[in-house]
CSV table of C-alpha atoms in Angstrom, one decimal:
chain,number,residue,atom,x,y,z
A,29,MET,CA,0.0,0.0,0.0
A,30,SER,CA,1.4,3.4,-1.0
A,31,ILE,CA,1.4,6.6,1.0
A,32,ASP,CA,-1.0,8.1,-1.4
A,33,GLU,CA,-3.5,5.2,-1.0
A,34,ILE,CA,-3.2,5.5,2.8
A,35,ILE,CA,-3.9,9.3,2.7
A,36,GLU,CA,-6.8,8.8,0.2
A,37,LEU,CA,-8.5,6.4,2.6
A,38,LEU,CA,-8.0,8.7,5.6
A,39,GLU,CA,-9.3,11.7,3.7
A,40,GLU,CA,-12.6,9.8,3.0
A,41,GLY,CA,-13.3,10.1,6.7
A,42,ASP,CA,-14.5,6.6,7.4
A,43,HIS,CA,-11.2,5.0,8.1
A,44,THR,CA,-8.8,5.0,11.1
A,45,ILE,CA,-5.0,4.5,11.1
A,46,HIS,CA,-3.0,2.5,13.6
A,47,LEU,CA,0.8,3.1,13.7
A,48,ALA,CA,3.6,1.4,15.5
A,49,TYR,CA,7.3,1.0,15.1
A,50,ASP,CA,9.9,-1.7,15.5
A,51,ASP,CA,13.4,-0.8,16.4
A,52,LYS,CA,14.8,-4.2,17.5
A,53,VAL,CA,17.4,-4.2,14.7
A,54,LYS,CA,20.2,-1.6,15.4
A,55,ASN,CA,20.0,1.4,13.0
A,56,ASP,CA,16.8,0.1,11.3
A,57,VAL,CA,13.5,1.4,12.4
A,58,VAL,CA,10.4,0.1,10.6
A,59,LEU,CA,7.2,2.1,10.8
A,60,TYR,CA,4.2,-0.2,10.3
A,61,GLY,CA,0.5,-0.2,10.8
A,62,ALA,CA,-2.9,-0.5,9.2
A,63,VAL,CA,-5.8,1.6,7.9
A,64,GLU,CA,-9.2,0.1,8.5
A,65,LYS,CA,-12.8,1.1,8.0
A,66,LYS,CA,-14.4,2.5,11.2
A,67,GLY,CA,-16.6,-0.1,12.9
A,68,ALA,CA,-15.4,-3.0,10.8
A,69,SER,CA,-14.5,-5.9,13.0
A,70,ASN,CA,-14.2,-8.6,10.3
A,71,GLY,CA,-10.8,-7.5,9.0
A,72,LEU,CA,-12.0,-7.4,5.4
A,73,ASP,CA,-11.4,-3.7,5.0
A,74,ARG,CA,-8.0,-3.6,6.7
A,75,HIS,CA,-5.0,-2.5,4.7
A,76,GLU,CA,-1.6,-3.1,6.3
A,77,PHE,CA,1.7,-1.4,5.4
A,78,ALA,CA,5.3,-1.1,6.5
A,79,PHE,CA,7.9,1.5,5.6
A,80,ARG,CA,11.7,1.2,6.2
A,81,ALA,CA,13.1,4.1,4.2
A,82,ARG,CA,13.5,7.3,6.2
A,83,GLU,CA,11.9,9.5,3.5
A,84,GLU,CA,8.8,7.3,3.3
A,85,LYS,CA,8.4,7.3,7.1
A,86,GLU,CA,8.8,11.1,7.3
A,87,GLU,CA,6.4,11.7,4.4
A,88,LEU,CA,3.7,9.4,5.9
A,89,LEU,CA,3.9,11.1,9.3
A,90,LYS,CA,3.9,14.6,7.8
A,91,ARG,CA,0.8,13.9,5.7
A,92,VAL,CA,-1.1,12.1,8.5
A,93,SER,CA,-0.3,15.0,10.9
A,94,GLU,CA,-1.7,17.5,8.3
A,95,ILE,CA,-5.0,15.6,8.2
A,96,LEU,CA,-5.1,15.6,12.0
A,97,VAL,CA,-4.5,19.3,12.2
A,98,ARG,CA,-7.3,20.0,9.7
A,99,THR,CA,-9.9,18.0,11.7
């Protein structure tokens, strides 16, 4: 799942995002998570992602924070 796809789902307003990170490997932090439809408990509308590149992590966090500031 690309950053643009994640942002598009969030901007629809009926999805939530869950973020976490894994820093168990020295000098390698992975940002991972999922976007899922609000109220969906069956997992069918759940989209998982993971980013390792610093640029991708920074872009995702920046764009998600922009959405949060607007709401």
